[in-house]
Amino acid sequence: MEEKQSFIDSIIRGFPVPIILLAEPIGRQDGTLEIIDGMQRMNAITSFIGNEFAVDGGYFDLNTFATTKDLLDRNVIEQKTPILQRERCLAVASYPVPLSIYEAAHGESVEEVFRRINSGGRKLSRQELRAAGATDAFAECVRQISARVRGDTSNSDLLPLSEMSKISITNRDLDYGISADGVFWVANGILTKEQLRQSRDEELVADLVAYMISDEPVASRTELFDDYYGASFPMTSSSKARFDAIDQAIRKRSPELVDFDYQRVQDALALLLGQAKTTFSGLIFPSGNGGNPVPRYFQAVFLALHDLIVKKSMVVSNSAGLIARLTDCGRNIDIQDGGRWGAENRSKTVDSVVGWIQGFFEEDKNPDPAKVHWVTKFQNLLTNSLTEQAAYDFKQGFYTLKQSPTFDEGSFDKIMETCAAIANIGKGHKGYVLVGVAENAQTAARVQEIFGIKPLSFGGFYVTGVDHEAKYANKTLDHMFQDITNRVGRSALSEPLKSYVNSHLKCVQYYDKTIFVFEILGQNQPSHWNGKWPERQGNQVNDVPPERLGALFERFK
């Protein structure tokens, strides 16, 4: 907060500020620019103008700009008080922000410029510098897993500056979308908030992934991370060999499968901690660990679970026994001190944890990837919906909330119409309709009143599931799934979207709740439903009038 206030104060006083560097990528047709350097400065300006924080006790006068005045008049934003003096607001409004646009920029050159700008001084952490511009399979896989665990994922690699705060981590007094205290790593005492800010979570994920995909145990040390990311300068023959080896290893398993492997272990651990009603550090050190973070203890347990769940294809058979075995196990886990963790010592530690807990697992006789718990991924979808409202929709269930519920035909038709509307955002645009999620407490309370179930809350959403509906209708979930796919097949949704939605329909598990996930993908041509051409405007569905059909088809060229 102090940094933002100081920056705005510099603008008010007319002091020179660093240049903001933007890039206009080759082939970009929509006129948007990418920020290479200066995102925090731009965010400070826009958030101050938007009344998100005060300077010297005063808030920006929204009547200063025509745009903010219009938003104020339409009650889109609210003027906070006290208001900063008029001349100081005018100083901000009239300040000539230094700006440079890197035209016709290639992706690789943009990333190299970013890396060079941030290689001097203490601007980025070592892990952030490693990851900057790294586009190999290992780096991309680690990036995606890390974002999913933190909860700051997005369906697109590009996000408007105005939406950044919704998936940003809180920092001191700034009220961002994701609280640092609620992020998995901090909430479970594995890392501190400062370590999270320095991207130590990505470093930890990189460490885990490297061990998971390597044929032989690998050590944990900083120099290896540099090699994995191709960030060792100069690049020696041994560094190049390690970079090639890790790249080959992840491609051999496939980044998608490695991501899936990690998710299976992460969700198994999340379910275990939920049942134990404690945090990870609270489980292995119930008497406390002096407030110290426990990243290596987490690695030992996580990699042991990976060995059993992924490599040995086993499932938990006695969760209560497993929780009891892991309780206070931290004092028995032999962790090597110091900055480096040797491969042999690391392997012995993991193997010892496997030996302790293997008796609470059994062979998975019916492995079904479609029924894997979606704890982390489902939470990511809910978080993504905050920044991409047009691409998401939610329904509490398939049945009405009357005293004698019946299948809601009108609501199902609305789901199909929404699928077409989301597909019409553009070719290749992905979206979701999630059935089993109530958007407000009133609807969730009504579900509880009618069906006697208790919803789960996450990020302002209320997960009701559809299990109670299947039970009420005297159906199994498999029968319910078949009924829904039949209804999609008979619907008035146009092809090929209808076939895509039907073949990608999922029935996923979130703790003890089952959710139906309708996945939508924009086709090569616009889609229609029941003779209409719907489109999304915010979270609303509207029919495209005849005079605008040309513009709709133009999006798909």
Coordinates of C-alpha atoms in Angstrom, one line a residue:
M1 CA 0.0 0.0 0.0
E2 CA 2.8 2.4 1.0
E3 CA 4.5 1.9 -2.4
K4 CA 1.3 2.7 -4.3
Q5 CA 0.6 5.8 -2.2
S6 CA 4.2 7.0 -2.7
F7 CA 3.9 6.5 -6.5
I8 CA 0.7 8.5 -6.7
D9 CA 2.3 11.2 -4.5
S10 CA 5.2 11.5 -7.0
I11 CA 2.7 12.0 -9.8
I12 CA 0.8 14.7 -7.8
R13 CA 4.1 16.5 -7.1
G14 CA 5.0 16.3 -10.8
F15 CA 8.1 14.2 -10.2
P16 CA 9.4 12.1 -13.1
V17 CA 8.4 8.4 -12.9
P18 CA 9.9 5.4 -14.8
I19 CA 8.7 4.7 -18.3
I20 CA 5.9 2.1 -18.9
L21 CA 6.8 -0.4 -21.6
L22 CA 4.1 -2.1 -23.7
A23 CA 4.2 -4.5 -26.6
E24 CA 2.1 -4.8 -29.7
P25 CA 2.5 -8.5 -30.6
I26 CA 2.6 -9.5 -34.3
G27 CA -0.7 -10.8 -35.5
R28 CA -2.8 -9.2 -32.7
Q29 CA -6.0 -7.9 -34.4
D30 CA -8.0 -6.7 -31.4
G31 CA -5.8 -3.7 -30.6
T32 CA -4.8 -4.9 -27.1
L33 CA -1.3 -4.4 -25.8
E34 CA 0.7 -6.5 -23.4
I35 CA 2.5 -4.9 -20.4
I36 CA 6.2 -5.8 -20.4
D37 CA 7.2 -3.5 -17.6
G38 CA 5.1 -1.2 -15.4
M39 CA 2.1 -3.3 -14.5
Q40 CA 2.2 -2.3 -10.8
R41 CA 2.5 1.4 -11.7
M42 CA -0.4 1.2 -14.1
N43 CA -2.4 -0.7 -11.5
A44 CA -1.6 2.0 -8.9
I45 CA -2.9 4.7 -11.2
T46 CA -6.1 2.9 -12.2
S47 CA -6.9 1.6 -8.7
F48 CA -6.4 5.1 -7.2
I49 CA -8.7 6.6 -9.7
G50 CA -11.2 3.9 -9.0
N51 CA -11.2 4.8 -5.3
E52 CA -9.6 1.6 -4.1
F53 CA -7.2 3.5 -1.8
A54 CA -6.6 7.0 -0.5
V55 CA -3.5 9.3 -0.6
D56 CA -2.9 11.6 2.4
G57 CA -6.3 10.7 3.7
G58 CA -8.2 11.7 0.5
Y59 CA -9.8 9.7 -2.3
F60 CA -9.7 10.7 -6.0
D61 CA -12.6 12.9 -7.1
L62 CA -14.6 10.8 -9.5
N63 CA -16.0 14.0 -11.1
T64 CA -12.6 14.8 -12.5
F65 CA -12.8 12.4 -15.5
A66 CA -15.8 12.2 -17.8
T67 CA -15.5 8.4 -17.7
T68 CA -15.5 8.1 -13.9
K69 CA -18.2 10.7 -13.6
D70 CA -20.4 8.6 -16.0
L71 CA -19.8 5.5 -13.9
L72 CA -20.6 7.5 -10.7
D73 CA -23.8 8.9 -12.2
R74 CA -24.9 5.3 -13.2
N75 CA -24.1 4.0 -9.7
V76 CA -21.5 1.6 -11.1
I77 CA -18.9 2.9 -8.6
E78 CA -19.3 4.9 -5.4
Q79 CA -17.4 8.0 -4.4
K80 CA -15.5 7.5 -1.2
T81 CA -14.8 10.3 1.3
P82 CA -13.0 12.4 2.2
I83 CA -12.3 13.6 -1.3
L84 CA -8.8 14.8 -2.2
Q85 CA -8.4 18.4 -3.0
R86 CA -9.5 19.4 -6.6
E87 CA -6.1 20.6 -7.7
R88 CA -4.4 17.4 -6.6
C89 CA -6.9 15.3 -8.5
L90 CA -6.3 17.5 -11.6
A91 CA -2.6 16.9 -11.2
V92 CA -3.1 13.2 -11.5
A93 CA -5.5 13.5 -14.4
S94 CA -3.2 15.8 -16.4
Y95 CA 0.1 14.0 -15.6
P96 CA 1.8 12.8 -18.9
V97 CA 2.7 9.2 -18.1
P98 CA 5.9 8.2 -20.0
L99 CA 5.0 5.3 -22.3
S100 CA 6.7 3.3 -25.0
I101 CA 5.2 0.7 -27.3
Y102 CA 7.4 -2.1 -28.7
E103 CA 5.7 -2.6 -32.1
A104 CA 5.7 -5.8 -34.2
A105 CA 7.0 -7.7 -31.2
H106 CA 7.7 -11.5 -31.4
G107 CA 6.9 -13.5 -28.2
E108 CA 10.5 -14.6 -27.7
S109 CA 11.8 -11.0 -27.9
V110 CA 9.1 -9.7 -25.5
E111 CA 10.2 -12.3 -23.0
E112 CA 13.9 -11.5 -23.4
V113 CA 13.2 -7.8 -22.9
F114 CA 11.3 -8.6 -19.8
R115 CA 14.1 -10.8 -18.4
R116 CA 16.8 -8.1 -19.1
I117 CA 14.7 -5.3 -17.6
N118 CA 14.3 -7.3 -14.4
S119 CA 17.7 -8.9 -14.1
G120 CA 19.3 -6.0 -12.3
G121 CA 18.4 -4.8 -8.8
R122 CA 15.9 -6.4 -6.4
K123 CA 12.8 -6.3 -8.5
L124 CA 12.0 -10.0 -9.0
S125 CA 12.9 -13.1 -7.0
R126 CA 15.3 -15.6 -8.4
Q127 CA 12.4 -18.0 -9.2
E128 CA 10.5 -15.2 -11.0
L129 CA 13.6 -14.5 -13.1
R130 CA 13.9 -18.2 -14.0
A131 CA 10.3 -18.4 -15.1
A132 CA 10.3 -15.1 -17.0
G133 CA 10.3 -16.1 -20.7
A134 CA 10.8 -19.8 -20.0
T135 CA 8.4 -21.6 -22.5
D136 CA 9.7 -25.2 -22.3
A137 CA 7.4 -28.0 -21.3
F138 CA 8.7 -28.2 -17.7
A139 CA 8.4 -24.5 -17.0
E140 CA 4.9 -24.4 -18.4
C141 CA 3.7 -27.4 -16.5
V142 CA 5.1 -26.0 -13.2
R143 CA 3.5 -22.7 -14.0
Q144 CA 0.0 -24.2 -14.5
I145 CA 0.2 -26.5 -11.5
S146 CA 1.4 -23.6 -9.3
A147 CA -1.4 -21.3 -10.4
R148 CA -4.0 -24.0 -9.8
V149 CA -2.8 -24.6 -6.2
R150 CA -2.7 -20.9 -5.5
G151 CA -6.1 -20.4 -7.0
D152 CA -5.1 -17.6 -9.4
T153 CA -5.7 -19.4 -12.7
S154 CA -7.3 -17.9 -15.8
N155 CA -8.7 -19.6 -18.9
S156 CA -6.7 -17.2 -21.0
D157 CA -3.0 -16.3 -21.0
L158 CA -4.1 -12.7 -21.4
L159 CA -6.1 -10.8 -18.8
P160 CA -7.2 -7.1 -18.8
L161 CA -5.4 -5.0 -16.2
S162 CA -8.8 -4.1 -14.7
E163 CA -9.4 -7.8 -13.8
M164 CA -5.9 -8.5 -12.4
S165 CA -6.9 -7.7 -8.8
K166 CA -9.6 -10.5 -8.7
I167 CA -7.0 -13.2 -9.1
S168 CA -4.1 -11.4 -7.3
I169 CA -2.8 -12.4 -3.9
T170 CA -3.4 -10.0 -1.0
N171 CA -0.4 -8.0 0.2
R172 CA -0.6 -6.2 3.5
D173 CA -3.5 -3.6 3.3
L174 CA -4.5 -4.1 -0.3
D175 CA -7.9 -5.8 -0.7
Y176 CA -7.2 -8.1 -3.6
G177 CA -9.3 -11.1 -4.8
I178 CA -7.4 -13.9 -3.1
S179 CA -6.3 -13.7 0.5
A180 CA -2.7 -14.9 1.1
D181 CA -3.8 -16.4 4.4
G182 CA -6.2 -18.6 2.5
V183 CA -3.7 -19.9 -0.1
F184 CA -3.0 -23.6 0.4
W185 CA 0.7 -23.1 1.1
V186 CA 0.2 -20.4 3.8
A187 CA -3.0 -21.8 5.3
N188 CA -1.3 -25.1 5.9
G189 CA 1.9 -23.6 7.4
I190 CA 4.1 -25.0 4.5
L191 CA 5.3 -21.5 3.4
T192 CA 5.1 -18.0 4.8
K193 CA 3.4 -15.2 3.1
E194 CA 6.7 -13.6 2.3
Q195 CA 7.9 -16.8 0.7
L196 CA 4.7 -16.9 -1.3
R197 CA 5.4 -13.4 -2.5
Q198 CA 8.8 -14.5 -3.7
S199 CA 7.3 -17.4 -5.7
R200 CA 8.8 -20.0 -3.4
D201 CA 5.7 -22.0 -4.1
E202 CA 6.6 -22.4 -7.7
E203 CA 10.1 -23.4 -6.7
L204 CA 8.6 -26.0 -4.4
V205 CA 6.3 -27.3 -7.2
A206 CA 9.3 -27.5 -9.6
D207 CA 11.2 -29.5 -7.0
L208 CA 8.3 -31.9 -6.6
V209 CA 7.7 -32.3 -10.4
A210 CA 11.4 -32.9 -11.1
Y211 CA 11.4 -35.7 -8.5
M212 CA 8.1 -37.2 -9.8
I213 CA 9.2 -37.5 -13.4
S214 CA 12.9 -38.5 -13.0
D215 CA 13.8 -42.2 -13.3
E216 CA 16.3 -41.8 -10.4
P217 CA 16.0 -39.7 -7.3
V218 CA 17.2 -36.1 -7.8
A219 CA 18.7 -33.7 -5.3
S220 CA 17.1 -30.4 -4.3
R221 CA 19.2 -27.4 -4.7
T222 CA 19.1 -23.9 -6.3
E223 CA 21.6 -24.7 -9.1
L224 CA 19.4 -27.5 -10.4
F225 CA 16.4 -25.2 -10.7
D226 CA 18.4 -22.8 -12.9
D227 CA 19.3 -25.7 -15.2
Y228 CA 15.7 -27.0 -15.4
Y229 CA 14.5 -23.6 -16.6
G230 CA 17.5 -23.1 -18.9
A231 CA 18.4 -20.1 -16.8
S232 CA 22.1 -20.9 -16.1
F233 CA 24.5 -18.3 -17.6
P234 CA 26.7 -19.3 -19.1
M235 CA 25.1 -22.5 -20.1
T236 CA 27.7 -25.3 -19.5
S237 CA 27.5 -28.7 -21.0
S238 CA 26.3 -30.2 -17.7
S239 CA 23.6 -27.5 -17.4
K240 CA 22.5 -28.2 -20.9
A241 CA 22.4 -31.9 -20.3
R242 CA 20.2 -31.4 -17.2
F243 CA 17.9 -29.1 -19.1
D244 CA 17.5 -31.6 -21.9
A245 CA 17.0 -34.5 -19.5
I246 CA 14.2 -32.8 -17.5
D247 CA 12.5 -31.6 -20.8
Q248 CA 12.7 -35.2 -22.2
A249 CA 11.4 -36.7 -19.0
I250 CA 8.3 -34.4 -18.8
R251 CA 7.5 -35.0 -22.5
K252 CA 7.9 -38.7 -22.0
R253 CA 5.1 -38.7 -19.3
S254 CA 3.4 -35.7 -21.1
P255 CA 2.8 -32.4 -19.3
E256 CA -1.0 -33.0 -19.2
L257 CA -0.5 -36.4 -17.4
V258 CA 2.1 -34.9 -15.0
D259 CA -0.4 -32.1 -14.2
F260 CA -3.1 -34.8 -13.6
D261 CA -0.8 -36.8 -11.4
Y262 CA -0.1 -33.8 -9.2
Q263 CA -3.8 -33.0 -9.0
R264 CA -4.6 -36.5 -7.9
V265 CA -2.1 -36.4 -5.0
Q266 CA -3.0 -32.8 -4.1
D267 CA -6.7 -33.6 -3.9
A268 CA -6.1 -36.8 -1.9
L269 CA -4.2 -34.7 0.6
A270 CA -6.9 -32.0 0.7
L271 CA -9.6 -34.6 1.4
L272 CA -7.4 -36.1 4.1
L273 CA -6.8 -32.8 5.8
G274 CA -10.5 -32.0 5.5
Q275 CA -11.4 -35.2 7.3
A276 CA -8.8 -34.5 10.0
K277 CA -10.1 -31.0 10.4
T278 CA -6.6 -29.6 10.6
T279 CA -3.8 -28.1 8.5
F280 CA -0.8 -29.9 7.2
S281 CA 1.6 -28.5 9.8
G282 CA -1.1 -29.0 12.5
L283 CA -1.3 -32.7 11.5
I284 CA 2.4 -33.5 11.5
F285 CA 3.3 -31.1 14.4
P286 CA 0.1 -31.0 16.5
S287 CA 2.1 -29.4 19.4
G288 CA 3.5 -26.7 17.1
N289 CA 6.8 -26.3 15.2
G290 CA 7.7 -22.9 16.6
G291 CA 5.8 -21.2 13.7
N292 CA 8.5 -22.4 11.2
P293 CA 7.3 -23.4 7.7
V294 CA 7.6 -27.0 6.8
P295 CA 8.3 -27.3 3.0
R296 CA 10.6 -30.3 3.2
Y297 CA 8.3 -32.2 5.4
F298 CA 5.5 -31.5 2.9
Q299 CA 7.7 -32.8 0.1
A300 CA 8.4 -36.0 2.0
V301 CA 4.7 -36.7 2.6
F302 CA 3.6 -35.6 -0.9
L303 CA 6.1 -37.7 -2.7
A304 CA 5.3 -40.7 -0.6
L305 CA 1.6 -40.3 -1.5
H306 CA 2.6 -39.9 -5.2
D307 CA 4.6 -43.1 -5.0
L308 CA 1.6 -45.0 -3.6
I309 CA -1.3 -43.3 -5.6
V310 CA 0.4 -42.8 -9.0
K311 CA 3.4 -45.2 -9.3
K312 CA 1.8 -48.1 -7.4
S313 CA -1.8 -47.4 -8.4
M314 CA -3.2 -47.6 -4.9
V315 CA -6.0 -45.8 -3.1
V316 CA -6.6 -45.0 0.6
S317 CA -8.4 -47.9 2.3
N318 CA -8.4 -46.6 5.9
S319 CA -8.4 -42.8 6.0
A320 CA -8.8 -42.7 9.8
G321 CA -5.8 -45.0 10.3
L322 CA -3.8 -42.9 7.8
I323 CA -4.6 -39.7 9.7
A324 CA -3.6 -41.3 13.0
R325 CA -0.3 -42.5 11.5
L326 CA 0.5 -39.1 10.1
T327 CA -0.4 -37.3 13.3
D328 CA 2.8 -36.0 15.0
C329 CA 4.9 -37.8 12.4
G330 CA 7.1 -34.7 11.9
R331 CA 9.4 -35.6 14.8
N332 CA 10.1 -38.9 13.1
I333 CA 10.8 -37.6 9.6
D334 CA 14.5 -37.3 9.0
I335 CA 15.0 -34.0 7.1
Q336 CA 18.5 -32.9 6.0
D337 CA 19.3 -29.4 7.2
G338 CA 20.9 -26.7 5.0
G339 CA 20.3 -25.3 1.6
R340 CA 20.8 -28.6 -0.3
W341 CA 19.0 -31.8 0.1
G342 CA 21.0 -34.7 -1.4
A343 CA 19.3 -37.2 -3.7
E344 CA 20.1 -40.2 -1.5
N345 CA 18.9 -38.6 1.7
R346 CA 15.8 -37.3 0.0
S347 CA 15.0 -40.7 -1.4
K348 CA 15.5 -42.5 2.0
T349 CA 13.2 -39.9 3.6
V350 CA 10.4 -40.5 1.1
D351 CA 10.8 -44.3 1.2
S352 CA 10.5 -44.2 5.0
V353 CA 7.2 -42.3 4.9
V354 CA 6.0 -44.8 2.2
G355 CA 6.8 -47.6 4.7
W356 CA 4.9 -46.0 7.5
I357 CA 1.7 -45.4 5.6
Q358 CA 1.5 -48.1 2.9
G359 CA -0.6 -50.3 5.2
F360 CA -3.5 -47.9 4.9
F361 CA -3.7 -48.2 1.1
E362 CA -4.9 -51.0 -1.1
E363 CA -4.8 -51.7 -4.9
D364 CA -7.1 -49.6 -7.0
K365 CA -9.0 -52.4 -8.7
N366 CA -11.2 -50.0 -10.7
P367 CA -9.2 -47.0 -11.7
D368 CA -11.5 -44.5 -13.4
P369 CA -9.9 -41.1 -14.3
A370 CA -13.4 -39.6 -14.8
K371 CA -14.2 -40.1 -11.1
V372 CA -11.1 -38.5 -9.7
H373 CA -11.9 -35.8 -7.1
W374 CA -11.9 -32.3 -8.6
V375 CA -11.2 -30.4 -5.4
T376 CA -8.5 -28.0 -6.7
K377 CA -9.7 -27.8 -10.3
F378 CA -13.3 -27.1 -9.4
Q379 CA -12.2 -24.3 -7.0
N380 CA -10.1 -22.9 -9.9
L381 CA -13.2 -22.8 -12.1
L382 CA -15.2 -20.9 -9.5
T383 CA -12.3 -18.4 -9.1
N384 CA -12.0 -18.0 -12.9
S385 CA -15.6 -17.1 -13.2
L386 CA -15.0 -13.9 -11.2
T387 CA -12.9 -12.5 -14.1
E388 CA -14.6 -14.2 -17.0
Q389 CA -18.3 -14.0 -16.1
A390 CA -19.5 -14.4 -19.7
A391 CA -17.9 -17.8 -20.0
Y392 CA -19.5 -19.3 -16.9
D393 CA -22.9 -20.0 -15.6
F394 CA -24.2 -21.8 -12.5
K395 CA -27.4 -23.8 -11.6
Q396 CA -28.2 -25.1 -8.2
G397 CA -29.5 -28.3 -9.8
F398 CA -31.8 -29.9 -12.4
Y399 CA -34.9 -30.0 -10.2
T400 CA -37.3 -27.2 -9.1
L401 CA -37.2 -25.9 -5.5
K402 CA -40.9 -26.4 -4.9
Q403 CA -42.3 -28.3 -2.0
S404 CA -42.7 -31.3 -4.4
P405 CA -39.7 -30.9 -6.8
T406 CA -39.9 -31.9 -10.4
F407 CA -37.3 -31.9 -13.2
D408 CA -37.0 -28.3 -14.4
E409 CA -37.5 -28.5 -18.1
G410 CA -37.3 -24.7 -18.5
S411 CA -34.0 -24.5 -16.6
F412 CA -32.6 -27.3 -18.7
D413 CA -33.6 -25.5 -21.9
K414 CA -31.8 -22.4 -20.4
I415 CA -28.7 -24.5 -19.9
M416 CA -28.7 -25.5 -23.6
E417 CA -29.3 -21.9 -24.7
T418 CA -26.5 -20.7 -22.4
C419 CA -24.1 -23.3 -24.0
A420 CA -24.8 -21.8 -27.4
A421 CA -24.4 -18.3 -26.0
I422 CA -21.0 -19.1 -24.5
A423 CA -19.9 -20.8 -27.7
N424 CA -20.8 -17.6 -29.6
I425 CA -18.2 -15.6 -27.6
G426 CA -15.8 -16.7 -30.3
K427 CA -14.1 -19.6 -32.1
G428 CA -12.1 -21.7 -29.7
H429 CA -13.4 -19.9 -26.6
K430 CA -13.9 -22.3 -23.7
G431 CA -16.6 -21.9 -21.0
Y432 CA -18.5 -24.0 -18.5
V433 CA -22.0 -24.4 -17.0
L434 CA -21.7 -25.9 -13.5
V435 CA -24.8 -27.6 -12.2
G436 CA -24.8 -28.2 -8.4
V437 CA -23.7 -24.7 -7.5
A438 CA -25.9 -22.0 -6.0
E439 CA -24.7 -18.4 -6.5
N440 CA -26.3 -17.0 -3.3
A441 CA -27.0 -17.9 0.2
Q442 CA -30.8 -17.7 -0.2
T443 CA -30.9 -20.4 -3.0
A444 CA -28.5 -22.6 -1.0
A445 CA -30.8 -22.2 2.1
R446 CA -33.8 -23.2 0.0
V447 CA -32.0 -26.3 -1.3
Q448 CA -31.2 -27.2 2.3
E449 CA -34.8 -26.7 3.4
I450 CA -36.3 -28.8 0.6
F451 CA -33.7 -31.6 0.5
G452 CA -32.1 -31.5 4.0
I453 CA -28.5 -31.3 2.7
K454 CA -25.8 -28.8 3.9
P455 CA -24.1 -26.9 1.1
L456 CA -20.3 -26.4 1.1
S457 CA -19.2 -22.8 0.7
F458 CA -16.1 -21.5 -1.2
G459 CA -15.3 -18.0 -2.3
G460 CA -18.9 -16.7 -2.1
F461 CA -20.3 -19.8 -3.9
Y462 CA -22.4 -22.5 -2.3
V463 CA -21.8 -26.0 -3.6
T464 CA -25.0 -28.0 -3.3
G465 CA -24.2 -30.9 -5.6
V466 CA -26.9 -33.0 -7.3
D467 CA -26.7 -36.2 -5.2
H468 CA -29.8 -35.3 -3.3
E469 CA -31.8 -34.9 -6.5
A470 CA -30.7 -38.4 -7.7
K471 CA -31.8 -39.8 -4.3
Y472 CA -35.1 -38.0 -4.5
A473 CA -35.8 -39.3 -8.0
N474 CA -34.8 -42.8 -6.9
K475 CA -31.9 -42.9 -9.4
T476 CA -28.3 -43.8 -9.3
L477 CA -25.8 -41.0 -10.4
D478 CA -25.0 -43.2 -13.4
H479 CA -28.7 -43.3 -14.4
M480 CA -28.9 -39.5 -13.9
F481 CA -25.9 -39.0 -16.0
Q482 CA -27.4 -41.1 -18.8
D483 CA -30.7 -39.2 -18.6
I484 CA -28.9 -35.8 -18.9
T485 CA -26.8 -37.0 -21.9
N486 CA -30.0 -38.2 -23.6
R487 CA -31.6 -34.9 -23.0
V488 CA -28.6 -33.0 -24.5
G489 CA -28.9 -35.3 -27.5
R490 CA -32.6 -34.5 -28.0
S491 CA -32.1 -30.8 -27.4
A492 CA -32.5 -28.0 -30.0
L493 CA -28.8 -27.2 -29.7
S494 CA -27.1 -27.0 -33.1
E495 CA -24.3 -29.3 -34.3
P496 CA -21.4 -29.7 -34.0
L497 CA -21.7 -28.0 -30.6
K498 CA -24.3 -30.5 -29.4
S499 CA -21.9 -33.4 -29.9
Y500 CA -19.0 -31.5 -28.3
V501 CA -21.1 -30.7 -25.2
N502 CA -22.4 -34.3 -24.9
S503 CA -19.0 -35.9 -25.4
H504 CA -17.3 -33.6 -22.8
L505 CA -20.0 -33.7 -20.1
K506 CA -18.5 -34.6 -16.8
C507 CA -19.8 -35.8 -13.5
V508 CA -17.2 -34.8 -11.0
Q509 CA -16.7 -35.1 -7.2
Y510 CA -16.0 -32.2 -4.9
Y511 CA -15.6 -33.6 -1.4
D512 CA -19.0 -35.3 -0.8
K513 CA -20.8 -33.4 -3.6
T514 CA -21.3 -34.5 -7.2
I515 CA -21.4 -31.7 -9.8
F516 CA -22.3 -31.9 -13.5
V517 CA -19.8 -29.9 -15.6
F518 CA -21.0 -28.8 -19.1
E519 CA -17.9 -27.9 -21.1
I520 CA -18.4 -25.6 -24.1
L521 CA -16.0 -24.7 -26.9
G522 CA -16.7 -22.1 -29.6
Q523 CA -17.0 -23.9 -32.9
N524 CA -15.8 -22.8 -36.3
Q525 CA -19.2 -21.2 -37.0
P526 CA -21.7 -19.5 -34.7
S527 CA -24.0 -21.9 -32.8
H528 CA -27.8 -21.6 -32.4
W529 CA -30.5 -23.0 -30.1
N530 CA -34.1 -23.5 -31.1
G531 CA -33.8 -21.3 -34.1
K532 CA -32.2 -18.4 -32.1
W533 CA -28.7 -17.1 -32.1
P534 CA -28.0 -16.3 -28.4
E535 CA -24.9 -14.5 -27.0
R536 CA -23.6 -13.6 -23.6
Q537 CA -23.5 -10.0 -22.4
G538 CA -21.9 -10.2 -18.9
N539 CA -23.8 -13.0 -17.2
Q540 CA -26.9 -12.4 -19.2
V541 CA -28.1 -14.3 -22.3
N542 CA -29.6 -12.2 -25.2
D543 CA -30.8 -13.1 -28.7
V544 CA -28.8 -11.6 -31.5
P545 CA -31.2 -9.5 -33.6
P546 CA -31.2 -10.0 -37.4
E547 CA -29.4 -6.7 -38.0
R548 CA -26.4 -7.9 -35.9
L549 CA -26.1 -11.4 -37.3
G550 CA -23.4 -10.2 -39.7
A551 CA -21.2 -9.0 -36.8
L552 CA -21.7 -12.4 -35.0
F553 CA -20.5 -14.3 -38.0
E554 CA -17.6 -11.9 -38.4
R555 CA -16.2 -13.0 -35.0
F556 CA -15.6 -16.5 -36.4
K557 CA -13.6 -15.5 -39.5

